[in-house]
Short mmCIF file of C-alpha atoms and ligand atoms in Angstrom, two decimals:
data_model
loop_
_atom_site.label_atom_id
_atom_site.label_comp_id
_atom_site.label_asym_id
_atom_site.label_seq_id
_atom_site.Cartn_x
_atom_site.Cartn_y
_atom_site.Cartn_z
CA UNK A 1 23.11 17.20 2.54
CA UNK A 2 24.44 13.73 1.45
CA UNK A 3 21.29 11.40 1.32
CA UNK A 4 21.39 7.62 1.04
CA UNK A 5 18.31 6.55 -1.09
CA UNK A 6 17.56 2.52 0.32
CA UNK A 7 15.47 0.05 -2.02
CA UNK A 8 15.84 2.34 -5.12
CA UNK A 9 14.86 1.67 -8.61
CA UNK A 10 15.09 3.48 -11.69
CA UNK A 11 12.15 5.20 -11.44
CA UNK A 12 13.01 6.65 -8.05
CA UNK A 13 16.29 7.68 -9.41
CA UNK A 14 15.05 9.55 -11.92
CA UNK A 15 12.40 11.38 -9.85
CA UNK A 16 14.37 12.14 -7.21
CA UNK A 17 17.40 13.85 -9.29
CA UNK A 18 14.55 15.66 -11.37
CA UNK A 19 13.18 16.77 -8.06
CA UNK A 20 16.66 17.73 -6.85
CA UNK A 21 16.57 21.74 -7.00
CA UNK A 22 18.74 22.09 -4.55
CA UNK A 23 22.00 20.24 -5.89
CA UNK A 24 22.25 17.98 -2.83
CA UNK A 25 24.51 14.72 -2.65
CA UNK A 26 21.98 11.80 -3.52
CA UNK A 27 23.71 8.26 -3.75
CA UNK A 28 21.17 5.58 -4.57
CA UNK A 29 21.31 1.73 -3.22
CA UNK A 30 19.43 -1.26 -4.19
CA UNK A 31 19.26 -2.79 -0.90
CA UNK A 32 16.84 -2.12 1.47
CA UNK A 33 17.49 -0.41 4.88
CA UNK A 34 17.85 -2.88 7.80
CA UNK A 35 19.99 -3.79 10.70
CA UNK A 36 22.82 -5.88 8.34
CA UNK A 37 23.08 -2.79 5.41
CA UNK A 38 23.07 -0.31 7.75
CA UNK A 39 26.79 0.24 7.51
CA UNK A 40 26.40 1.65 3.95
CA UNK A 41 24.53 4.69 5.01
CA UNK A 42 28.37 6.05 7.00
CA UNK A 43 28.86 9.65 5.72
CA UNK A 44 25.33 10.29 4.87
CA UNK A 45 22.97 12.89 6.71
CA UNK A 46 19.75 11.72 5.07
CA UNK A 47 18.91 7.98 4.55
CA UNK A 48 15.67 7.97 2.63
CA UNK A 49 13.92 4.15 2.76
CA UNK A 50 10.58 2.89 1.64
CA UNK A 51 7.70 0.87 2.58
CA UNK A 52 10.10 -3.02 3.04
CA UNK A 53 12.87 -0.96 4.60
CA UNK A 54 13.04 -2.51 7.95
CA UNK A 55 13.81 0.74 10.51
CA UNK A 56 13.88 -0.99 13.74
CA UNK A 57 15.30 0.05 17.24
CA UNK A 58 18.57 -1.61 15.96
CA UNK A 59 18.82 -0.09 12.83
CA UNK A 60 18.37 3.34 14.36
CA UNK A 61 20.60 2.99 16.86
CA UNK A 62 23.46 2.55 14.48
CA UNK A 63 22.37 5.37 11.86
CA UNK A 64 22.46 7.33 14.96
CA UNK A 65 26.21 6.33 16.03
CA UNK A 66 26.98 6.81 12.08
CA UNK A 67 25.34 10.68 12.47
CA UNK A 68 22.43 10.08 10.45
CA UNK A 69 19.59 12.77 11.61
CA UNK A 70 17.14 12.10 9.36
CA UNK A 71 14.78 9.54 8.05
CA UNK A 72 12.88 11.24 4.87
CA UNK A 73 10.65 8.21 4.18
CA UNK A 74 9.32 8.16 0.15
CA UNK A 75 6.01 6.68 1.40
CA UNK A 76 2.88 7.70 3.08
CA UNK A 77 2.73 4.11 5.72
CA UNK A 78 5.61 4.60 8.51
CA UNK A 79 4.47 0.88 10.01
CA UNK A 80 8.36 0.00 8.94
CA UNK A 81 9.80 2.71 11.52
CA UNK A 82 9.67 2.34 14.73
CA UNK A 83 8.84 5.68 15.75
CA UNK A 84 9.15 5.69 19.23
CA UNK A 85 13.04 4.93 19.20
CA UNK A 86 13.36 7.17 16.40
CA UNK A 87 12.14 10.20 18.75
CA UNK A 88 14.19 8.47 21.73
CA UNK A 89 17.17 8.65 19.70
CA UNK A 90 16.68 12.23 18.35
CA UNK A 91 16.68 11.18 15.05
CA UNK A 92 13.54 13.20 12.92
CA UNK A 93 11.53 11.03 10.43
CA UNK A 94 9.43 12.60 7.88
CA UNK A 95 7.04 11.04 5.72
CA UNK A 96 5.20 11.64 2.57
CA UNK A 97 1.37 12.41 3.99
CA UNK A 98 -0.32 12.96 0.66
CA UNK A 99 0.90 12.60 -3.03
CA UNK A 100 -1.69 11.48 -5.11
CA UNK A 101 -4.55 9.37 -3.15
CA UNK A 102 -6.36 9.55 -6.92
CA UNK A 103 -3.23 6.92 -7.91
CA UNK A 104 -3.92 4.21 -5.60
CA UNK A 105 -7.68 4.70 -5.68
CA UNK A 106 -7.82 4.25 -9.63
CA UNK A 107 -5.68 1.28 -9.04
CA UNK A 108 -8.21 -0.23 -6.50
CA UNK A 109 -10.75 -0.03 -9.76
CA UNK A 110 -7.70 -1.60 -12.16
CA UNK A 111 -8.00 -4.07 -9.86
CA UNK A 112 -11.53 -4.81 -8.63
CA UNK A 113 -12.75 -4.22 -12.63
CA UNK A 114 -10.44 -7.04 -13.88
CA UNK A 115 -11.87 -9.49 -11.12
CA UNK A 116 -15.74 -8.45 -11.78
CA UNK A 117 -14.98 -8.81 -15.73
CA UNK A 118 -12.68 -11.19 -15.61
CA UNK A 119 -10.14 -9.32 -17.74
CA UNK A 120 -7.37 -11.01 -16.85
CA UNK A 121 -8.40 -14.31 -18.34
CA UNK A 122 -10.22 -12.65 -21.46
CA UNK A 123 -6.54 -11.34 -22.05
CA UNK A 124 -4.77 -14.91 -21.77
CA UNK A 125 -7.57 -16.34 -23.87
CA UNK A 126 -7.61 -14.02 -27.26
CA UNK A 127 -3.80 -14.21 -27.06
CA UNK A 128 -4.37 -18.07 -27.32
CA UNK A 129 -7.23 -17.67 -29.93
CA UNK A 130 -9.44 -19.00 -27.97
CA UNK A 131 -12.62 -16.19 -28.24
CA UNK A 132 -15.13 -18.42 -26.55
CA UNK A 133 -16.65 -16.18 -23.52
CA UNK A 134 -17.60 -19.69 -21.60
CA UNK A 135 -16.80 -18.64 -17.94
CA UNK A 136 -16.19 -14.93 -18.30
CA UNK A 137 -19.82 -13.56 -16.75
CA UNK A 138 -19.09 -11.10 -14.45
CA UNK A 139 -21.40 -8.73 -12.78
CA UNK A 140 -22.00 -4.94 -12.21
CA UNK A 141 -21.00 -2.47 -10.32
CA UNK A 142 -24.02 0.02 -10.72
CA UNK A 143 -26.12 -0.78 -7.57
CA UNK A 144 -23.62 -2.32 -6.00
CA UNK A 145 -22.72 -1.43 -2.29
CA UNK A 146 -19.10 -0.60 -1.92
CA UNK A 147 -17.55 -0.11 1.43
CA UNK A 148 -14.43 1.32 2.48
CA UNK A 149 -12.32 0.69 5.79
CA UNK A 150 -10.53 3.54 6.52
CA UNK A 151 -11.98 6.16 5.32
CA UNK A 152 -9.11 8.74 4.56
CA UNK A 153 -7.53 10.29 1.21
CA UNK A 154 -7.20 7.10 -0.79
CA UNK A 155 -10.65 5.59 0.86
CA UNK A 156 -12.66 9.25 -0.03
CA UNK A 157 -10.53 9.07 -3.36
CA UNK A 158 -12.14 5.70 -3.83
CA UNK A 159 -15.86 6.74 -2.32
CA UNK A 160 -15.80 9.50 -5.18
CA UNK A 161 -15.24 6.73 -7.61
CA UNK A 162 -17.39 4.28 -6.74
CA UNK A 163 -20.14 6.96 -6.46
CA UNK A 164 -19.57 7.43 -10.44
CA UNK A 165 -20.31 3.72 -11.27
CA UNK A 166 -23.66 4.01 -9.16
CA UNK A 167 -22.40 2.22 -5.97
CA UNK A 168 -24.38 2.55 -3.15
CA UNK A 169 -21.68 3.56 -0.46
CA UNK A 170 -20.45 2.70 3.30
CA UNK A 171 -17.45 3.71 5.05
CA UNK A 172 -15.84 2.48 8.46
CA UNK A 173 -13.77 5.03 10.12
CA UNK A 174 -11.88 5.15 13.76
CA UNK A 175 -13.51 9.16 13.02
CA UNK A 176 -16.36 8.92 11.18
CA UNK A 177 -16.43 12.47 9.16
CA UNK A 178 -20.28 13.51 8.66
CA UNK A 179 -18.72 16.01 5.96
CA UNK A 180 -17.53 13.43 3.70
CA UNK A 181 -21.23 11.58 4.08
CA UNK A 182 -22.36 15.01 2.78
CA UNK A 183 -19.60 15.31 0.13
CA UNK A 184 -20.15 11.80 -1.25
CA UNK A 185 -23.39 10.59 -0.24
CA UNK A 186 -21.69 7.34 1.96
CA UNK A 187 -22.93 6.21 5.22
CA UNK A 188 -20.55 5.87 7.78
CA UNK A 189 -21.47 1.93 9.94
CA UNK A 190 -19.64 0.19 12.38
CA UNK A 191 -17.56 -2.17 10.71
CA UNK A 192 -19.42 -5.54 11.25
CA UNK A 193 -22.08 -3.84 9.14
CA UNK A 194 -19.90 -2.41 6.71
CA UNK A 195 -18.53 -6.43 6.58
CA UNK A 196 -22.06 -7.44 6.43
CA UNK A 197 -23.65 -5.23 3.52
CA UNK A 198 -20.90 -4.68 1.45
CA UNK A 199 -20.47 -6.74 -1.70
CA UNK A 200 -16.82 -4.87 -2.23
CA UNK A 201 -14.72 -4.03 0.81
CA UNK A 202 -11.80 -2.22 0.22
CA UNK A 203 -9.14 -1.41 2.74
CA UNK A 204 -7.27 1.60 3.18
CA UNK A 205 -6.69 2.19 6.95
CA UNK A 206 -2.97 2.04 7.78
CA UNK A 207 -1.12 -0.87 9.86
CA UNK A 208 -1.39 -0.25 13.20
CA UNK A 209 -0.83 -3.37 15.92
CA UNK A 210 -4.77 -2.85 15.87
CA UNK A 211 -5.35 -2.96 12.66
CA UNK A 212 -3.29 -6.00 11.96
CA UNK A 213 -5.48 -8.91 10.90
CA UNK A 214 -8.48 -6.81 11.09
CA UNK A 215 -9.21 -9.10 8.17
CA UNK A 216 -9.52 -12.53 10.13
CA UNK A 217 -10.99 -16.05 10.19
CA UNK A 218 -13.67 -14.73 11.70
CA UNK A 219 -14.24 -11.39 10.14
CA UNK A 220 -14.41 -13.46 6.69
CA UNK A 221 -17.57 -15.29 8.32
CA UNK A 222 -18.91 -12.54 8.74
CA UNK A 223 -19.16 -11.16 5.17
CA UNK A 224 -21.59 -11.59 2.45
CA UNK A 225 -21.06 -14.45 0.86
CA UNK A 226 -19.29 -13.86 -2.28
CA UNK A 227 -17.98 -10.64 -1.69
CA UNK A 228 -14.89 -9.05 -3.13
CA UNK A 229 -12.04 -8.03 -0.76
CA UNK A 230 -9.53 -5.13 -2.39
CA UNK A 231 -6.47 -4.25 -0.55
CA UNK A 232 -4.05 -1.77 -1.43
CA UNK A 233 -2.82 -0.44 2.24
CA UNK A 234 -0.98 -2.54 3.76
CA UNK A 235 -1.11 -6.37 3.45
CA UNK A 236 -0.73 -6.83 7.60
CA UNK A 237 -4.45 -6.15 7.92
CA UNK A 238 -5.58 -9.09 6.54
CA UNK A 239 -4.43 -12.90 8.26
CA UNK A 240 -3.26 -14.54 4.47
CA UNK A 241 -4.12 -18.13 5.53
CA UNK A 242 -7.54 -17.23 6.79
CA UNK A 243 -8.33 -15.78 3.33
CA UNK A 244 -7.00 -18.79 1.60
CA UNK A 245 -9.46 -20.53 3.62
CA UNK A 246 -12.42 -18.11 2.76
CA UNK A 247 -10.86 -18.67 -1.08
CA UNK A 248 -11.28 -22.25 -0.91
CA UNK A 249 -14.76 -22.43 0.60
CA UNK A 250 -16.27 -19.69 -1.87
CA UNK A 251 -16.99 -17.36 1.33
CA UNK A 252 -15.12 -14.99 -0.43
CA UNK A 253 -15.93 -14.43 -4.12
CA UNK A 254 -12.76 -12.89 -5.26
CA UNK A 255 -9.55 -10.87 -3.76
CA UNK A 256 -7.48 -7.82 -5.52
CA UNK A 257 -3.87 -7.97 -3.34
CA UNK A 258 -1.56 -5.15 -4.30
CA UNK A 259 -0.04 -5.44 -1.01
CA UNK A 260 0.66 -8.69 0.83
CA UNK A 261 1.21 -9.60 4.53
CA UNK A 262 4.98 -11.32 3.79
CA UNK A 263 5.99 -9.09 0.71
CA UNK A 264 9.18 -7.82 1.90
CA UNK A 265 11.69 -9.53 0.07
CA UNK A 266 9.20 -10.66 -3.05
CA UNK A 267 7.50 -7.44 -4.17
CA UNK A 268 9.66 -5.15 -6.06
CA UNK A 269 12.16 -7.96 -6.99
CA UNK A 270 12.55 -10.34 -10.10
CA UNK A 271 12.32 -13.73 -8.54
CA UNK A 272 10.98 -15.40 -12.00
CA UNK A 273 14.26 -17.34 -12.32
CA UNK A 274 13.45 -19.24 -8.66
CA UNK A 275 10.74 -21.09 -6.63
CA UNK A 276 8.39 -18.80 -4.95
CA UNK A 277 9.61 -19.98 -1.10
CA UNK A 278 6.06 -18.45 0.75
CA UNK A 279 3.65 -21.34 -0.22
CA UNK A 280 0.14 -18.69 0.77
CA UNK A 281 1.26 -16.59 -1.60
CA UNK A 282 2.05 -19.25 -4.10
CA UNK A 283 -1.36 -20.82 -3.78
CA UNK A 284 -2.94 -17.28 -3.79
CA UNK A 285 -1.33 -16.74 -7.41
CA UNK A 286 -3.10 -19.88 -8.80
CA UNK A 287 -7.02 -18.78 -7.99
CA UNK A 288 -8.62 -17.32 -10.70
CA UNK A 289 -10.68 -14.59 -9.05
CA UNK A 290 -7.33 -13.65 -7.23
CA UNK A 291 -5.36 -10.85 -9.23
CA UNK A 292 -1.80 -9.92 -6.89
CA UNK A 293 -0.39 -6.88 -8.34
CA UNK A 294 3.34 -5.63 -6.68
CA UNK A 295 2.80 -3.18 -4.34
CA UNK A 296 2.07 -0.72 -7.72
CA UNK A 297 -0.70 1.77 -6.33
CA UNK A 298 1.32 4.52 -6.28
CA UNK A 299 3.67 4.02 -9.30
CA UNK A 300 2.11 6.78 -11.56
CA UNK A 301 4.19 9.84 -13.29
CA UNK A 302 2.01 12.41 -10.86
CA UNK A 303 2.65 10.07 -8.41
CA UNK A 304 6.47 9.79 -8.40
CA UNK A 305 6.78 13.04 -9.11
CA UNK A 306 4.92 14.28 -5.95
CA UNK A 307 6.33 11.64 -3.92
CA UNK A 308 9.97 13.04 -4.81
CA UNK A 309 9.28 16.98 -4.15
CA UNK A 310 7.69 16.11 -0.80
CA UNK A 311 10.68 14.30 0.04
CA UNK A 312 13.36 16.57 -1.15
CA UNK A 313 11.18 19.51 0.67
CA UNK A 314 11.16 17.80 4.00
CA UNK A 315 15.26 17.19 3.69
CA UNK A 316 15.50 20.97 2.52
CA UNK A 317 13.41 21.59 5.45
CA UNK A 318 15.62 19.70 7.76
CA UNK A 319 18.73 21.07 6.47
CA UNK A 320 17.22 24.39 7.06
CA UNK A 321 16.53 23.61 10.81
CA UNK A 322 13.05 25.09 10.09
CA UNK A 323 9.73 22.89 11.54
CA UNK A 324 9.04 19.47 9.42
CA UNK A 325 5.37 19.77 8.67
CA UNK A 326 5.60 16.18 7.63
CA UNK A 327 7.43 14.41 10.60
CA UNK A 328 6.17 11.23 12.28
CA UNK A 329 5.46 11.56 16.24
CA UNK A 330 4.97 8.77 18.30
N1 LIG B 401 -0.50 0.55 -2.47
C1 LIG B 401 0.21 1.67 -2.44
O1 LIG B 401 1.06 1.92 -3.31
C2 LIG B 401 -0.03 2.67 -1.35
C3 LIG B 401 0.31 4.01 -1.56
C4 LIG B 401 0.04 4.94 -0.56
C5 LIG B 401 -0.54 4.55 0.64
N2 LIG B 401 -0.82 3.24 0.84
C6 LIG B 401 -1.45 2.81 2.11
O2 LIG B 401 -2.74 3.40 2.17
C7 LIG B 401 -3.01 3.72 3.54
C8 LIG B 401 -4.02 4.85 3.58
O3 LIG B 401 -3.44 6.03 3.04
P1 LIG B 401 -4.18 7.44 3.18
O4 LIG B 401 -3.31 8.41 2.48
O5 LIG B 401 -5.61 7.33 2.81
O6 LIG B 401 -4.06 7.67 4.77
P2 LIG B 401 -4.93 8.63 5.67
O7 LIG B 401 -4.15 8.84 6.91
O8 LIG B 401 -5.40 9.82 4.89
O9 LIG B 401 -6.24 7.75 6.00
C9 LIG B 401 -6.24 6.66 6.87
C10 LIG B 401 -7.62 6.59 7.51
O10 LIG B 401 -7.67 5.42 8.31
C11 LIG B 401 -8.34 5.75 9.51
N3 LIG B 401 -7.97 4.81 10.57
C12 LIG B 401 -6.86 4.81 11.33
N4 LIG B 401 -6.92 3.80 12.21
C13 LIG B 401 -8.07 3.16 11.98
C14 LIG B 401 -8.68 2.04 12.57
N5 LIG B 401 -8.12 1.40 13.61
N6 LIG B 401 -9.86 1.64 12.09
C15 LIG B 401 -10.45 2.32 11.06
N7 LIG B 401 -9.91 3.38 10.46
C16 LIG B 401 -8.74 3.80 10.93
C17 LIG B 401 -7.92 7.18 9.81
O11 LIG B 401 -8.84 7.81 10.71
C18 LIG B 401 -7.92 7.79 8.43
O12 LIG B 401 -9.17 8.35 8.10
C19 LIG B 401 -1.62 4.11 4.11
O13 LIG B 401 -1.56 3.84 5.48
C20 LIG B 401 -0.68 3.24 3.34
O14 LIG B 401 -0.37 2.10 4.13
C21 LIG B 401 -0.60 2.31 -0.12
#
């Protein structure tokens, strides 16, 4: 198979020809799939795009005219597909379903621990000799109550973690699982409770059209005041100006971003050498109890690794003609 990797870096070059057991034709590109680079994947069987890849009805349409049968996505989200036209069109898509939730749920805690101890600013400080601790008081965790939207592999992956530092636990689910309340000792609530209780809220339910903005002006009203909102799904679910609002007026206490509504076209890139055009996300970047990582929750060696074998199993699959356990159905 000849297989046109979209939005590649390094790292994904080097996974992807480690996890190449099969010899076939990979031929990496830096720009991401979408309706105007769409010509580059001619003579390929396979494109292979991640999460900013923009896989529209347009975009299909052509990869189907060039004979591309395949979409072997190198993420777990699909919200950059659309699926529907894909299955329209006859063209498969395949997705990674599960490489290592325990990677993006230790990041949530990279992230949530600098806010609470206020890391970040400890770091800048000693590197300026400046060891006074005036401003730096954080709080707990123990006895905390941490809830989870979305409570699937990363948001049990996260439940198991919390429950280590002593959290007391609640999850929101579209299926709550009375297992997992077993498993973990968490209470499954209806989310305005979950918004209500928790002093952490952490999101890990995918982008849906009704999930988007799940996270709104009025949602933040809702909250405890002064509670911390983590989100490493997908950065659609929450509205960005409303939480620059709830920023502003202390509602909300403190935000760890490593995904962000408008990232397409910022994350992953080097844009240090030009003005940062999307003025929410500037302001968001000068808070102090905001820390914005790049869309990083699943860039770990297990992670990459995993990612990379699922993917070149569901093109040997496809090449195969047997069934693709991991497709995408509308
Ligand atoms: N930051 C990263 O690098 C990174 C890496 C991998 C995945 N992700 C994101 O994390 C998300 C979660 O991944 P996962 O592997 O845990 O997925 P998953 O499918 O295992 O879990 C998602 C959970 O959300 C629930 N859900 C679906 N719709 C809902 C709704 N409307 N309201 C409440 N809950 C709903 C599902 O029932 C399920 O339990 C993915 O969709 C992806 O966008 C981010």
């Amino acid at each position: 198979m000849r297989i046109a990797v979209f939005d590649s870096k390094r790292y994904d070059r080097i996974a992807l020809n480690d996890a190449n057991h099969a010899g076939h034709e990979l031929e990496f590109f830096d720009d991401r799939l979408n309706k105007s680079t769409v010509p580059l994947a001619a003579g390929f069987d396979v494109v292979c795009p991640f999460v900013n890849d923009r896989v529209d009805e347009a975009t299909l349409t052509e990869l189907k005219r060039l004979g591309v049968g395949h979409v072997a996505l190198r993420s777990a989200g699909y919200n950059g597909v659309d699926i529907a036209a894909a299955a329209r069109l006859g063209i498969v898509v395949t997705r990674v379903p599960a490489y290592s939730p325990e990677a993006v749920a230790e990041h949530v805690f990279a992230l949530l621990l600098t806010l609470v101890r206020k890391t970040h600013r400890a770091f800048n400080r000693v590197r300026d000799a400046n060891f006074s601790l005036d401003g730096l008081v954080g709080f707990n965790l123990h006895g905390r109550t941490f809830g989870v939207v979305g409570a699937g592999k990363i948001g049990r992956a996260a439940l198991d973690i919390a429950n280590g530092f002593g959290m007391k636990l609640l999850a929101y689910d579209r299926t709550p699982d009375p297992a997992l309340e077993q498993a973990v000792g968490c209470r499954f609530v209806p989310l305005p409770e979950l918004l209500a209780q928790a002093d952490i809220v952490s999101l890990h339910a995918p982008l849906f059209p009704e999930t988007r903005h799940m996270i709104s002006a009025e949602s933040l009203a809702t909250m405890k005041r002064g509670a911390v909102i983590i989100n490493t799904s997908r950065g659609g679910l929450i509205d960005s100006s409303a939480l620059l609002d709830a920023l502003k007026s202390g509602q909300v206490g403190g935000v760890g971003l490593d995904v962000y509504e408008y990232e397409e076209g910022v994350f992953f890139e080097d844009l240090s050498g030009s003005a940062v055009q999307d003025d929410v996300l500037a302001r968001l970047t000068t808070f102090p109890n905001v820390v914005i990582t790049s869309h990083q929750g699943f860039l770990t060696d297990e992670a990459l690794a995993a990612i990379a074998e699922t993917v070149m199993q569901n093109v040997a699959d496809f090449a195969a003609g047997k069934p693709l356990v991991n497709a995408v159905l509308p």
